[in-house]
Structure formats: structure tokens, C-alpha cells
CSV table of C-alpha atoms and ligand atoms in Angstrom, one decimal:
chain,number,residue,atom,x,y,z
A,1,MET,CA,-115.1,-68.3,28.5
A,2,MET,CA,-115.1,-72.1,27.9
A,3,LYS,CA,-113.9,-73.2,24.5
A,4,THR,CA,-114.2,-76.6,22.8
A,5,LEU,CA,-110.9,-78.1,21.5
A,6,CYS,CA,-110.1,-80.6,18.9
A,7,ILE,CA,-106.6,-82.3,19.0
A,8,LEU,CA,-105.6,-83.8,15.8
A,9,GLY,CA,-102.7,-86.1,16.6
A,10,ALA,CA,-103.7,-86.4,20.3
A,11,THR,CA,-101.5,-89.5,20.9
A,12,GLY,CA,-98.4,-87.8,19.8
A,13,SER,CA,-95.8,-85.7,21.5
A,14,ILE,CA,-97.5,-82.3,20.9
A,15,GLY,CA,-100.8,-84.0,21.6
A,16,GLY,CA,-99.7,-85.1,25.1
A,17,SER,CA,-98.2,-81.7,26.0
A,18,THR,CA,-101.3,-80.1,24.8
A,19,LEU,CA,-103.5,-82.3,27.1
A,20,ASP,CA,-101.2,-81.6,30.0
A,21,VAL,CA,-101.7,-77.9,29.7
A,22,VAL,CA,-105.5,-78.2,29.1
A,23,GLU,CA,-105.8,-80.4,32.2
A,24,ARG,CA,-104.5,-77.6,34.3
A,25,HIS,CA,-107.2,-75.1,33.1
A,26,PRO,CA,-110.5,-77.2,33.2
A,27,ASP,CA,-112.3,-73.7,33.4
A,28,ARG,CA,-111.0,-72.8,29.9
A,29,TYR,CA,-111.2,-75.7,27.6
A,30,ARG,CA,-113.3,-78.9,27.2
A,31,VAL,CA,-112.1,-81.5,24.8
A,32,GLY,CA,-114.5,-81.9,21.8
A,33,ALA,CA,-112.4,-84.4,19.7
A,34,LEU,CA,-109.2,-86.6,20.0
A,35,THR,CA,-107.6,-88.2,16.9
A,36,ALA,CA,-105.0,-90.8,16.4
A,37,HIS,CA,-103.8,-92.8,13.4
A,38,LYS,CA,-103.7,-96.4,14.6
A,39,SER,CA,-103.0,-96.2,18.4
A,40,PHE,CA,-106.3,-97.7,19.6
A,41,ASP,CA,-105.2,-98.3,23.2
A,42,ALA,CA,-103.7,-94.9,23.7
A,43,LEU,CA,-106.7,-93.2,22.2
A,44,LEU,CA,-109.1,-95.3,24.4
A,45,GLU,CA,-107.1,-94.3,27.5
A,46,LEU,CA,-107.2,-90.6,26.6
A,47,SER,CA,-110.9,-90.8,25.8
A,48,LEU,CA,-111.6,-92.3,29.2
A,49,LYS,CA,-109.7,-89.5,30.8
A,50,TYR,CA,-110.9,-86.6,28.8
A,51,THR,CA,-114.4,-87.8,27.6
A,52,PRO,CA,-114.5,-86.1,24.1
A,53,ASP,CA,-117.6,-86.1,22.0
A,54,VAL,CA,-115.7,-87.7,19.2
A,55,ALA,CA,-112.7,-90.0,18.9
A,56,VAL,CA,-111.0,-90.8,15.6
A,57,LEU,CA,-108.7,-93.6,14.3
A,58,SER,CA,-107.9,-92.3,10.9
A,59,GLY,CA,-105.6,-95.2,9.8
A,60,LEU,CA,-107.9,-98.2,10.9
A,61,THR,CA,-111.2,-99.6,9.5
A,62,PRO,CA,-113.8,-100.8,12.0
A,63,SER,CA,-113.3,-104.4,13.3
A,64,ASP,CA,-115.8,-106.2,15.6
A,65,ASP,CA,-113.2,-106.6,18.3
A,66,LEU,CA,-112.2,-102.8,18.5
A,67,VAL,CA,-116.0,-101.8,18.4
A,68,LYS,CA,-116.7,-104.2,21.2
A,69,ARG,CA,-113.7,-103.0,23.3
A,70,TRP,CA,-114.9,-99.5,22.8
A,71,LYS,CA,-118.5,-100.4,23.9
A,72,GLN,CA,-117.3,-102.3,26.9
A,73,SER,CA,-115.4,-99.2,28.1
A,74,GLY,CA,-118.8,-97.6,28.8
A,75,LEU,CA,-117.7,-94.5,26.9
A,76,LYS,CA,-120.4,-92.2,25.3
A,77,THR,CA,-117.7,-90.8,22.9
A,78,GLU,CA,-118.5,-91.6,19.3
A,79,LEU,CA,-115.8,-93.6,17.7
A,80,ILE,CA,-115.0,-92.9,14.0
A,81,PHE,CA,-112.7,-95.0,11.8
A,82,GLY,CA,-110.9,-93.7,8.6
A,83,PRO,CA,-109.5,-90.3,7.4
A,84,GLN,CA,-112.9,-88.7,6.9
A,85,GLY,CA,-113.2,-88.8,10.6
A,86,LEU,CA,-110.6,-86.0,11.0
A,87,ILE,CA,-113.0,-83.7,9.2
A,88,SER,CA,-115.8,-84.7,11.7
A,89,ALA,CA,-113.4,-84.2,14.6
A,90,VAL,CA,-112.6,-80.6,13.4
A,91,ASP,CA,-116.3,-79.8,13.1
A,92,THR,CA,-116.9,-80.4,16.9
A,93,SER,CA,-114.7,-77.6,18.1
A,94,THR,CA,-114.0,-73.9,17.6
A,95,VAL,CA,-110.2,-74.4,18.4
A,96,VAL,CA,-108.1,-77.0,16.6
A,97,MET,CA,-104.7,-78.1,17.6
A,98,ALA,CA,-103.1,-79.3,14.3
A,99,ALA,CA,-100.6,-81.8,15.6
A,100,ILE,CA,-100.6,-84.6,13.0
A,101,VAL,CA,-97.2,-85.3,11.6
A,102,GLY,CA,-96.5,-84.7,7.9
A,103,ALA,CA,-98.6,-84.2,4.8
A,104,ALA,CA,-101.3,-86.4,6.4
A,105,GLY,CA,-102.4,-83.4,8.5
A,106,LEU,CA,-103.1,-81.1,5.5
A,107,PRO,CA,-106.8,-82.0,4.7
A,108,PRO,CA,-108.1,-81.5,8.3
A,109,THR,CA,-105.9,-78.5,9.0
A,110,LEU,CA,-107.0,-76.8,5.7
A,111,HIS,CA,-110.6,-77.8,6.5
A,112,ALA,CA,-110.2,-76.0,9.9
A,113,VAL,CA,-108.8,-73.0,8.2
A,114,SER,CA,-111.6,-72.9,5.6
A,115,LYS,CA,-114.2,-73.1,8.4
A,116,GLY,CA,-112.7,-70.1,10.1
A,117,LYS,CA,-111.6,-71.9,13.2
A,118,THR,CA,-108.8,-70.9,15.6
A,119,VAL,CA,-105.9,-73.2,14.4
A,120,LEU,CA,-102.9,-73.8,16.6
A,121,LEU,CA,-100.4,-74.7,14.2
A,122,ALA,CA,-97.8,-77.4,15.0
A,123,ASN,CA,-98.1,-79.4,11.7
A,124,LYS,CA,-95.6,-77.3,9.8
A,125,GLU,CA,-95.6,-79.5,6.9
A,126,ALA,CA,-99.2,-78.5,5.9
A,127,LEU,CA,-98.2,-74.8,5.6
A,128,VAL,CA,-94.9,-75.6,4.0
A,129,MET,CA,-96.7,-77.5,1.2
A,130,THR,CA,-99.5,-75.0,0.5
A,131,GLY,CA,-97.9,-71.7,1.5
A,132,ALA,CA,-99.7,-68.8,-0.3
A,133,LEU,CA,-102.8,-70.9,-0.7
A,134,PHE,CA,-103.0,-71.5,3.0
A,135,MET,CA,-102.5,-67.9,4.0
A,136,ARG,CA,-105.1,-66.7,1.3
A,137,LEU,CA,-107.6,-69.2,2.8
A,138,VAL,CA,-106.8,-67.7,6.2
A,139,GLN,CA,-107.6,-64.2,4.9
A,140,ARG,CA,-110.8,-65.3,3.2
A,141,SER,CA,-112.2,-67.4,6.0
A,142,GLY,CA,-111.2,-65.2,8.9
A,143,ALA,CA,-109.5,-68.1,10.6
A,144,ILE,CA,-107.0,-67.4,13.4
A,145,VAL,CA,-103.6,-69.2,12.9
A,146,LEU,CA,-101.3,-69.2,15.9
A,147,PRO,CA,-97.9,-70.7,15.7
A,148,VAL,CA,-97.1,-73.6,18.0
A,149,ASP,CA,-93.6,-74.4,16.6
A,150,SER,CA,-91.5,-73.0,19.4
A,151,GLU,CA,-89.3,-70.7,17.2
A,152,HIS,CA,-92.3,-69.2,15.3
A,153,ASN,CA,-94.2,-68.9,18.6
A,154,ALA,CA,-91.2,-67.0,20.1
A,155,VAL,CA,-91.1,-64.7,17.0
A,156,PHE,CA,-94.7,-64.0,17.4
A,157,GLN,CA,-94.3,-63.1,21.1
A,158,CYS,CA,-91.3,-60.8,20.2
A,159,PHE,CA,-93.7,-58.9,17.7
A,160,GLY,CA,-95.4,-57.9,20.9
A,161,GLN,CA,-98.8,-57.6,19.2
A,162,THR,CA,-102.2,-58.3,20.8
A,163,SER,CA,-103.8,-58.9,17.5
A,164,HIS,CA,-103.7,-62.4,16.1
A,165,GLN,CA,-102.2,-61.3,12.8
A,166,THR,CA,-98.9,-63.1,12.3
A,167,ALA,CA,-97.5,-60.8,9.5
A,168,ALA,CA,-94.4,-59.1,10.7
A,169,PRO,CA,-94.9,-55.4,11.5
A,170,LYS,CA,-93.1,-53.1,9.0
A,171,VAL,CA,-90.5,-52.2,11.6
A,172,VAL,CA,-89.2,-55.7,11.7
A,173,GLN,CA,-85.8,-55.9,10.0
A,174,ARG,CA,-84.8,-59.6,10.4
A,175,ILE,CA,-85.9,-62.7,12.4
A,176,THR,CA,-83.4,-65.3,13.6
A,177,LEU,CA,-84.6,-68.9,14.3
A,178,THR,CA,-82.4,-70.9,16.5
A,179,ALA,CA,-81.5,-74.5,16.1
A,180,SER,CA,-80.0,-76.9,18.7
A,181,GLY,CA,-77.9,-78.5,15.9
A,182,GLY,CA,-79.3,-82.0,17.0
A,183,PRO,CA,-77.5,-85.0,18.1
A,184,PHE,CA,-74.7,-84.9,15.5
A,185,LEU,CA,-73.5,-81.3,15.8
A,186,ARG,CA,-70.2,-82.2,17.1
A,187,ARG,CA,-69.7,-85.8,15.6
A,188,SER,CA,-67.2,-86.2,12.7
A,189,ILE,CA,-68.9,-86.0,9.4
A,190,ALA,CA,-67.4,-89.3,8.3
A,191,SER,CA,-68.9,-91.2,11.3
A,192,LEU,CA,-72.4,-90.1,10.2
A,193,SER,CA,-72.5,-92.7,7.4
A,194,SER,CA,-73.3,-95.4,10.0
A,195,VAL,CA,-75.7,-93.6,12.5
A,196,THR,CA,-78.8,-95.5,13.5
A,197,PRO,CA,-82.4,-94.4,13.7
A,198,ASP,CA,-82.2,-94.4,17.5
A,199,GLU,CA,-79.1,-92.3,17.6
A,200,ALA,CA,-80.8,-89.8,15.2
A,201,CYS,CA,-83.8,-89.6,17.5
A,202,ALA,CA,-81.9,-89.1,20.6
A,203,HIS,CA,-82.2,-85.3,20.6
A,204,PRO,CA,-80.1,-83.5,23.2
A,205,ASN,CA,-82.9,-81.1,24.4
A,206,TRP,CA,-86.4,-82.0,23.2
A,207,VAL,CA,-88.4,-85.1,23.4
A,208,MET,CA,-90.3,-85.4,20.1
A,209,GLY,CA,-91.9,-87.8,17.5
A,210,ARG,CA,-89.4,-89.8,15.5
A,211,LYS,CA,-89.9,-87.9,12.1
A,212,ILE,CA,-89.2,-84.4,13.6
A,213,SER,CA,-86.4,-85.8,15.6
A,214,VAL,CA,-84.6,-87.1,12.3
A,215,ASP,CA,-85.5,-83.7,10.7
A,216,SER,CA,-83.8,-82.0,13.7
A,217,ALA,CA,-80.7,-84.3,13.2
A,218,THR,CA,-80.5,-83.3,9.5
A,219,MET,CA,-81.6,-79.7,10.1
A,220,MET,CA,-84.3,-80.2,7.5
A,221,ASN,CA,-86.5,-79.2,10.3
A,222,LYS,CA,-85.0,-75.7,10.3
A,223,GLY,CA,-85.3,-75.7,6.5
A,224,LEU,CA,-89.0,-76.4,6.9
A,225,GLU,CA,-89.2,-73.7,9.6
A,226,LEU,CA,-87.6,-71.1,7.3
A,227,ILE,CA,-90.3,-71.9,4.8
A,228,GLU,CA,-93.0,-71.8,7.5
A,229,ALA,CA,-91.7,-68.3,8.7
A,230,LYS,CA,-91.7,-67.0,5.2
A,231,TRP,CA,-95.5,-67.6,4.9
A,232,LEU,CA,-96.4,-66.9,8.5
A,233,PHE,CA,-94.7,-63.7,8.9
A,234,ASP,CA,-94.9,-62.7,5.2
A,235,LEU,CA,-91.1,-61.9,5.0
A,236,ALA,CA,-88.8,-62.3,2.1
A,237,PRO,CA,-86.0,-64.9,2.6
A,238,THR,CA,-83.3,-62.1,3.0
A,239,HIS,CA,-85.1,-61.3,6.2
A,240,LEU,CA,-84.7,-64.8,7.6
A,241,LYS,CA,-81.7,-66.2,9.4
A,242,VAL,CA,-80.7,-69.4,11.3
A,243,LEU,CA,-78.2,-69.7,14.1
A,244,ILE,CA,-77.2,-72.8,15.9
A,245,HIS,CA,-77.8,-72.4,19.7
A,246,PRO,CA,-77.0,-75.8,21.4
A,247,GLN,CA,-78.7,-74.9,24.7
A,248,SER,CA,-82.2,-74.4,23.2
A,249,ILE,CA,-83.0,-71.5,25.7
A,250,VAL,CA,-83.3,-68.7,23.1
A,251,HIS,CA,-86.1,-69.9,20.6
A,252,ALA,CA,-85.9,-66.9,18.2
A,253,MET,CA,-84.8,-63.3,17.9
A,254,VAL,CA,-86.4,-60.4,16.1
A,255,GLU,CA,-84.3,-57.4,15.1
A,256,PHE,CA,-86.2,-54.1,14.6
A,257,CYS,CA,-85.3,-51.2,12.3
A,258,ASP,CA,-83.7,-49.2,15.3
A,259,GLY,CA,-81.1,-51.9,16.0
A,260,SER,CA,-83.1,-53.5,19.0
A,261,VAL,CA,-83.2,-57.2,19.2
A,262,LEU,CA,-85.9,-59.0,21.2
A,263,ALA,CA,-85.6,-62.7,22.1
A,264,GLN,CA,-87.8,-65.1,23.7
A,265,LEU,CA,-86.2,-67.4,26.2
A,266,SER,CA,-87.6,-70.5,28.2
A,267,ASN,CA,-86.6,-74.0,29.1
A,268,PRO,CA,-87.0,-76.3,26.1
A,269,ASP,CA,-90.5,-77.5,26.8
A,270,MET,CA,-93.3,-77.4,24.2
A,271,ARG,CA,-95.9,-76.6,27.0
A,272,VAL,CA,-94.7,-73.0,26.8
A,273,PRO,CA,-95.5,-72.3,23.2
A,274,ILE,CA,-98.6,-74.5,23.3
A,275,ALA,CA,-100.0,-72.6,26.4
A,276,HIS,CA,-99.2,-69.2,24.6
A,277,ALA,CA,-101.3,-70.2,21.6
A,278,LEU,CA,-104.1,-71.8,23.7
A,279,ALA,CA,-104.5,-68.6,25.9
A,280,PHE,CA,-103.5,-65.8,23.5
A,281,PRO,CA,-103.7,-62.8,24.1
A,282,GLU,CA,-103.7,-63.9,27.8
A,283,ARG,CA,-101.0,-66.2,29.6
A,284,ILE,CA,-101.7,-69.2,31.7
A,285,ALA,CA,-99.7,-71.5,33.9
A,286,THR,CA,-98.0,-74.5,32.4
A,287,GLY,CA,-96.1,-76.2,35.1
A,288,VAL,CA,-92.8,-75.5,33.2
A,289,LYS,CA,-89.7,-75.3,35.4
A,290,SER,CA,-88.5,-71.8,35.9
A,291,LEU,CA,-85.6,-70.7,33.8
A,292,ASP,CA,-82.4,-70.6,35.8
A,293,LEU,CA,-79.8,-69.0,33.5
A,294,ALA,CA,-77.0,-69.2,36.2
A,295,SER,CA,-77.2,-73.0,36.0
A,296,VAL,CA,-77.4,-72.9,32.2
A,297,GLY,CA,-74.1,-70.9,32.5
A,298,SER,CA,-73.6,-69.8,29.0
A,299,LEU,CA,-75.6,-69.2,25.8
A,300,GLN,CA,-73.6,-70.0,22.6
A,301,PHE,CA,-74.4,-69.2,19.0
A,302,GLU,CA,-72.7,-70.3,15.8
A,303,VAL,CA,-73.4,-70.4,12.0
A,304,PRO,CA,-74.5,-73.8,10.7
A,305,ASP,CA,-72.0,-75.7,8.8
A,306,ARG,CA,-73.6,-76.3,5.4
A,307,ALA,CA,-71.2,-79.3,4.7
A,308,ARG,CA,-72.5,-81.1,7.8
A,309,PHE,CA,-76.3,-80.1,7.2
A,310,PRO,CA,-76.8,-80.6,3.3
A,311,CYS,CA,-80.6,-80.7,4.0
A,312,LEU,CA,-80.5,-77.1,5.2
A,313,ASP,CA,-78.9,-76.1,1.9
A,314,LEU,CA,-81.7,-77.9,-0.1
A,315,ALA,CA,-84.2,-76.1,1.8
A,316,TYR,CA,-82.6,-72.8,1.0
A,317,ARG,CA,-82.6,-73.7,-2.6
A,318,VAL,CA,-86.5,-73.9,-2.3
A,319,LEU,CA,-87.0,-70.8,0.1
A,320,GLY,CA,-87.4,-68.3,-2.7
A,321,ASP,CA,-89.9,-70.3,-4.7
A,322,SER,CA,-93.7,-69.7,-4.4
A,323,GLY,CA,-94.7,-72.7,-6.5
A,324,THR,CA,-94.6,-76.4,-5.8
A,325,LEU,CA,-90.9,-76.8,-5.0
A,326,ALA,CA,-91.6,-76.7,-1.1
A,327,ALA,CA,-94.2,-79.5,-1.6
A,328,ILE,CA,-91.7,-81.5,-3.6
A,329,LEU,CA,-89.0,-81.0,-0.9
A,330,ASN,CA,-91.5,-81.9,1.9
A,331,ALA,CA,-92.6,-85.0,0.1
A,332,ALA,CA,-89.2,-86.3,-0.7
A,333,ASN,CA,-88.1,-85.6,2.9
A,334,GLU,CA,-90.9,-87.6,4.3
A,335,VAL,CA,-90.2,-90.6,2.1
A,336,ALA,CA,-86.6,-90.4,2.8
A,337,VAL,CA,-86.9,-90.1,6.6
A,338,GLU,CA,-89.5,-93.0,6.6
A,339,ALA,CA,-86.9,-95.1,4.7
A,340,PHE,CA,-84.1,-94.3,7.0
A,341,LEU,CA,-86.3,-95.1,10.0
A,342,ALA,CA,-87.2,-98.4,8.4
A,343,GLN,CA,-83.4,-98.9,7.9
A,344,GLN,CA,-83.8,-99.0,4.1
A,345,ILE,CA,-81.3,-96.2,3.5
A,346,ALA,CA,-78.4,-94.8,5.5
A,347,TYR,CA,-78.6,-91.4,7.3
A,348,LEU,CA,-76.4,-89.6,4.7
A,349,GLN,CA,-78.6,-90.8,2.0
A,350,ILE,CA,-81.6,-88.9,3.2
A,351,ALA,CA,-80.1,-85.7,1.6
A,352,GLU,CA,-79.2,-87.6,-1.6
A,353,VAL,CA,-82.9,-88.8,-2.0
A,354,ILE,CA,-84.2,-85.3,-1.5
A,355,GLN,CA,-81.7,-83.7,-3.9
A,356,ALA,CA,-82.3,-86.4,-6.6
A,357,THR,CA,-86.1,-85.7,-6.3
A,358,LEU,CA,-85.7,-81.9,-6.5
A,359,ASP,CA,-83.6,-82.5,-9.7
A,360,ALA,CA,-86.1,-84.9,-11.2
A,361,VAL,CA,-89.5,-83.3,-10.5
A,362,PRO,CA,-90.3,-80.0,-12.3
A,363,ALA,CA,-91.5,-77.1,-10.2
A,364,GLY,CA,-94.9,-75.7,-11.2
A,365,SER,CA,-97.6,-73.3,-10.0
A,366,ALA,CA,-99.1,-73.9,-6.6
A,367,ALA,CA,-102.2,-71.9,-7.3
A,368,SER,CA,-104.6,-74.8,-6.4
A,369,LEU,CA,-104.7,-77.6,-4.0
A,370,GLU,CA,-104.9,-80.1,-6.8
A,371,MET,CA,-101.6,-78.8,-8.2
A,372,VAL,CA,-99.8,-79.0,-4.9
A,373,LEU,CA,-101.2,-82.7,-4.3
A,374,ALA,CA,-100.0,-83.7,-7.9
A,375,ALA,CA,-96.5,-82.4,-7.2
A,376,ASP,CA,-96.6,-84.1,-3.8
A,377,ALA,CA,-97.5,-87.5,-5.5
A,378,GLN,CA,-95.0,-87.1,-8.2
A,379,ALA,CA,-92.2,-86.3,-5.7
A,380,ARG,CA,-93.3,-89.4,-3.4
A,381,ALA,CA,-93.1,-91.7,-6.4
A,382,LYS,CA,-89.7,-90.4,-7.6
A,383,ALA,CA,-88.2,-90.4,-4.1
A,384,ALA,CA,-89.5,-94.0,-3.5
A,385,ALA,CA,-87.9,-95.0,-6.8
A,386,HIS,CA,-84.6,-93.6,-5.7
A,387,VAL,CA,-84.9,-95.3,-2.2
A,388,ALA,CA,-85.5,-98.6,-4.0
A,389,ALA,CA,-82.5,-98.0,-6.3
A,390,LEU,CA,-80.2,-97.3,-3.4
A,391,GLY,CA,-81.4,-100.5,-1.6
A,392,ALA,CA,-81.0,-102.7,-4.9
B,401,NDP,P1,-95.6,-87.7,16.9
B,401,NDP,O1,-95.1,-88.7,15.9
B,401,NDP,O2,-95.4,-87.7,18.3
B,401,NDP,O3,-97.3,-87.8,16.8
B,401,NDP,C1,-97.9,-87.8,15.6
B,401,NDP,C2,-99.5,-88.0,15.8
B,401,NDP,O4,-100.1,-88.0,14.5
B,401,NDP,C3,-100.0,-89.0,16.5
B,401,NDP,O5,-101.2,-88.8,17.3
B,401,NDP,C4,-100.3,-90.1,15.5
B,401,NDP,O6,-101.2,-91.1,15.8
B,401,NDP,C5,-100.8,-89.2,14.4
B,401,NDP,N1,-100.6,-89.6,13.0
B,401,NDP,C6,-99.4,-90.2,12.6
B,401,NDP,N2,-99.6,-90.5,11.2
B,401,NDP,C7,-100.8,-90.1,10.8
B,401,NDP,C8,-101.5,-90.1,9.6
B,401,NDP,N3,-101.0,-90.6,8.5
B,401,NDP,N4,-102.8,-89.6,9.6
B,401,NDP,C9,-103.4,-89.1,10.8
B,401,NDP,N5,-102.7,-89.1,11.9
B,401,NDP,C10,-101.4,-89.5,12.0
B,401,NDP,O7,-95.4,-86.2,16.2
B,401,NDP,P2,-95.0,-85.0,17.1
B,401,NDP,O8,-96.1,-84.7,18.1
B,401,NDP,O9,-93.6,-84.9,17.4
B,401,NDP,O10,-95.3,-83.9,15.8
B,401,NDP,C11,-96.5,-83.5,15.4
B,401,NDP,C12,-96.4,-82.3,14.5
B,401,NDP,O11,-95.9,-81.2,15.3
B,401,NDP,C13,-95.3,-82.4,13.3
B,401,NDP,O12,-95.7,-81.8,12.2
B,401,NDP,C14,-94.1,-81.8,13.9
B,401,NDP,O13,-93.2,-81.2,13.0
B,401,NDP,C15,-94.7,-80.6,14.8
B,401,NDP,N6,-93.9,-80.1,15.9
B,401,NDP,C16,-93.5,-81.1,16.9
B,401,NDP,C17,-92.8,-80.6,18.0
B,401,NDP,C18,-92.4,-81.5,19.0
B,401,NDP,O14,-91.7,-81.1,20.0
B,401,NDP,N7,-92.8,-82.8,19.0
B,401,NDP,C19,-92.2,-79.3,18.0
B,401,NDP,C20,-92.7,-78.4,16.9
B,401,NDP,C21,-93.4,-78.9,15.8
B,401,NDP,P3,-100.7,-92.6,16.2
B,401,NDP,O15,-100.2,-92.4,17.6
B,401,NDP,O16,-101.9,-93.4,16.0
B,401,NDP,O17,-99.6,-93.0,15.2
B,402,MG,MG1,-89.4,-75.8,15.9
């Protein structure tokens, strides 16, 4: 049956991989809406190719020049400017790929959940920030949330369910998320003080947006993923584990009460989890290269070195909390990573900014969206002040 798809963050890395899969299955999906923040040219190009009903530039205001260029293209697609357009984009479709990076993705993702849509969740920050609130809304609205993050998608596949419920079956004892260890796994810790944004973004196995690439280098990405897993699979922190696996072939493992461990393997290509979420409970072709374990040779696993990855420790500090601590962690991380990418702070100062923010902003209840957004704003202000102090 044909479904209409909205892609929030269509001009990004996940957006591009999603369109690649969708294009292979014109009988299953038509594109209802595409959104970008400021990338006008890229959005125009995608709109000419996929002819959505609606296209959104959430970070721009209308200008005569842009409106004229859109009209001249001959497109019938309605072009909307400003963040409210993201809500209109969601309303066009029954299935929503949530692939905006960071907290900016929260409003449209929560809107999609509250409207009972099928939400394919790449934007982990939205769930990390709102945790219990997000999952309660899923229950209340009847929305379907399917994990796109490769590790979480792998866990969900290992559960072996045909229902879309993401809570772990009672017989699950432990889940292990794997992490590549990023580009600095084997570098001396002393040399990390001078690494550049481009070095931090040069991920050995995955091609991703710059924010998640830095998160992978610091392993904050795995920290955010532990929090994501806690909520998605309804598991206590003691049931969650992280292992470094430099080859990025095994994406996660699930251990059952009888001692059986199931793992999901594939080449590191986001089209695998994206296609799984798009077609669930069926499977569809992706064009992904067949996995050749003989040429991979060996699969290695090791425990992460906490001294090398202080950001992972900071996430563990937050993992047991059900209040606003995760939103504070996430906000501080977003500010610190942006400052690092803008070369305002050094790589090792990312963890410093986050730690200082966690120390300074009191944790509170996360019972309402207002409470979460207030904590997010407070944390951003503290983190920005700390960045400014470091630069002074
Ligand atoms: P990219 O940076 O490649 O793309 C981000 C997308 O979001 C772009 O379309 C961008 O538009 C848009 N965007 C950026 N800022 C805003 C904003 N303030 N408001 C609205 N839209 C905005 O990111 P990725 O595709 O790498 O990641 C997207 C999400 O998926 C992240 O949450 C990430 O953690 C998650 N994820 C990504 C994986 C990957 O392999 N890339 C793997 C697992 C999870 P524009 O082009 O105009 O800037
Ligand atoms: Mg991941």
C-alpha cells in the first residue's frame, strides 16, 4: 500500500540515505514533504526530483529572490519558510522520518508523535531530552515509533517481534550497544588537545553530519544512545552495556535469560536500518553491499577506556535520572560541539563544558515539556558562558 512520507532534515546525511531507499521503491512511498534549515539550493534540487506537496526552509525568512527562483523552477510544491513550516510538513504525511539534528528536531517530532503518526526516529536528541514524556505520548496517541539509529534498530531486530512495540520482552537480560571508538581510538590522549574539527569528523566507518561525527569521536554519541535505549526499550541502566567494536559490523547484541545472545550484522550503511524501519514488518532491498566476513577478517571487541572518553562517563552520570539531567547534558553537548566546530574551544574542552554545566544547573522534574525546555535553555546559557570564559 502506498504511504506518504515526510522527511524532516531531508538535506542531511540520513535524509539522503532515506531518499536513496525510497527511490528504489516507488510503489511503496510517495514524498509528501521535505524540509531543510537553510540549504535552499539542495532543497530545490530534491524537490525537483521528488515533487513533494510541501517543502520547508525552517531557518530562513521569505525573500523576493528565493521566492522568484522557486517559481521559476516551475514546481507546484508549496514552499514554506520558518520553523512553523515543520509542523505543516508533518501534517502532510502518515510516516515521518525524524532526521533533524539536535534539539531543533524536538517540536516537529513530538508533533508527529502526538498526531499518532509512524515516526522513524533518527533524531535521538528529541527522545533523550524528553524521555518518559515522549514515551507516554506514544502510548496515549497510538503513534508507532521505530528506531533508525543503527544500534537501536539492531536491538529491535534481535527482539524478533512482528509488533511495533519497542519495549524489551521480559526474557531479555541485557543489551549491548557497540561503538566504533571513532577516529581517536588509538591516538595518544595527550595528542587529543590539538585535534581539529576536520580530524574529529573523519569517522573511520560512517559518513555522517558533523555534529554526530564529533559525538562519535567523544563517545557522547554512545552516551546519548544509552539514554535513548533506556526509554525505547524500557530497560534499567543495569541491563545496558557498551562495547567498542572498531569494525562496525555488529551493531548490537541482545542477551536472553537462557544465555543465548543474538546480534545483528551488516556493513556500516544507514540504508539498512532506514529500510528496516520504512518497511517493518516486511523487508525491502537497499542496494547495500553484501557482507563479506572473510574480507573483514576478524571482529574485535573491547571495553571503552573511561579516561579517553570522559563524555561517556558524563552520560553514565545522567543515565539513572528520569528528570531534566539528560536534557541538560544534551544542551551542554550541543553548545560545546558547536563551539568546537567553530574553533572557539579545543576538543578536550567539550567534556569540560558539559561537566561544568551539569555541576551548575540543578536537575528537576521533567513532567512537562515546559520544564524540559526551561532546563534546556538554562543549560545552554550556562554552557555558552563557560565557552566564553574559556575563550577569554
Ligand atoms: P546532518 O547534519 O547531515 O543533517 C541535518 C539536517 O537537519 C539537514 O537537513 C539540516 O538542514 C537540518 N537542520 C539542521 N539544523 C536545523 C535546525 N535548527 N532546524 C531544522 N532543521 C535543521 O545530520 P545527520 O543526518 O547526520 O543526523 C540527523 C539526526 O540523525 C541526528 O539526530 C543524528 O544524531 C541522527 N543519526 C544520524 C546518523 C548518521 O549516520 N548520519 C546515524 C544515527 C543517528 P540544512 O541542510 O539546511 O542545514
Ligand atoms: Mg548510532
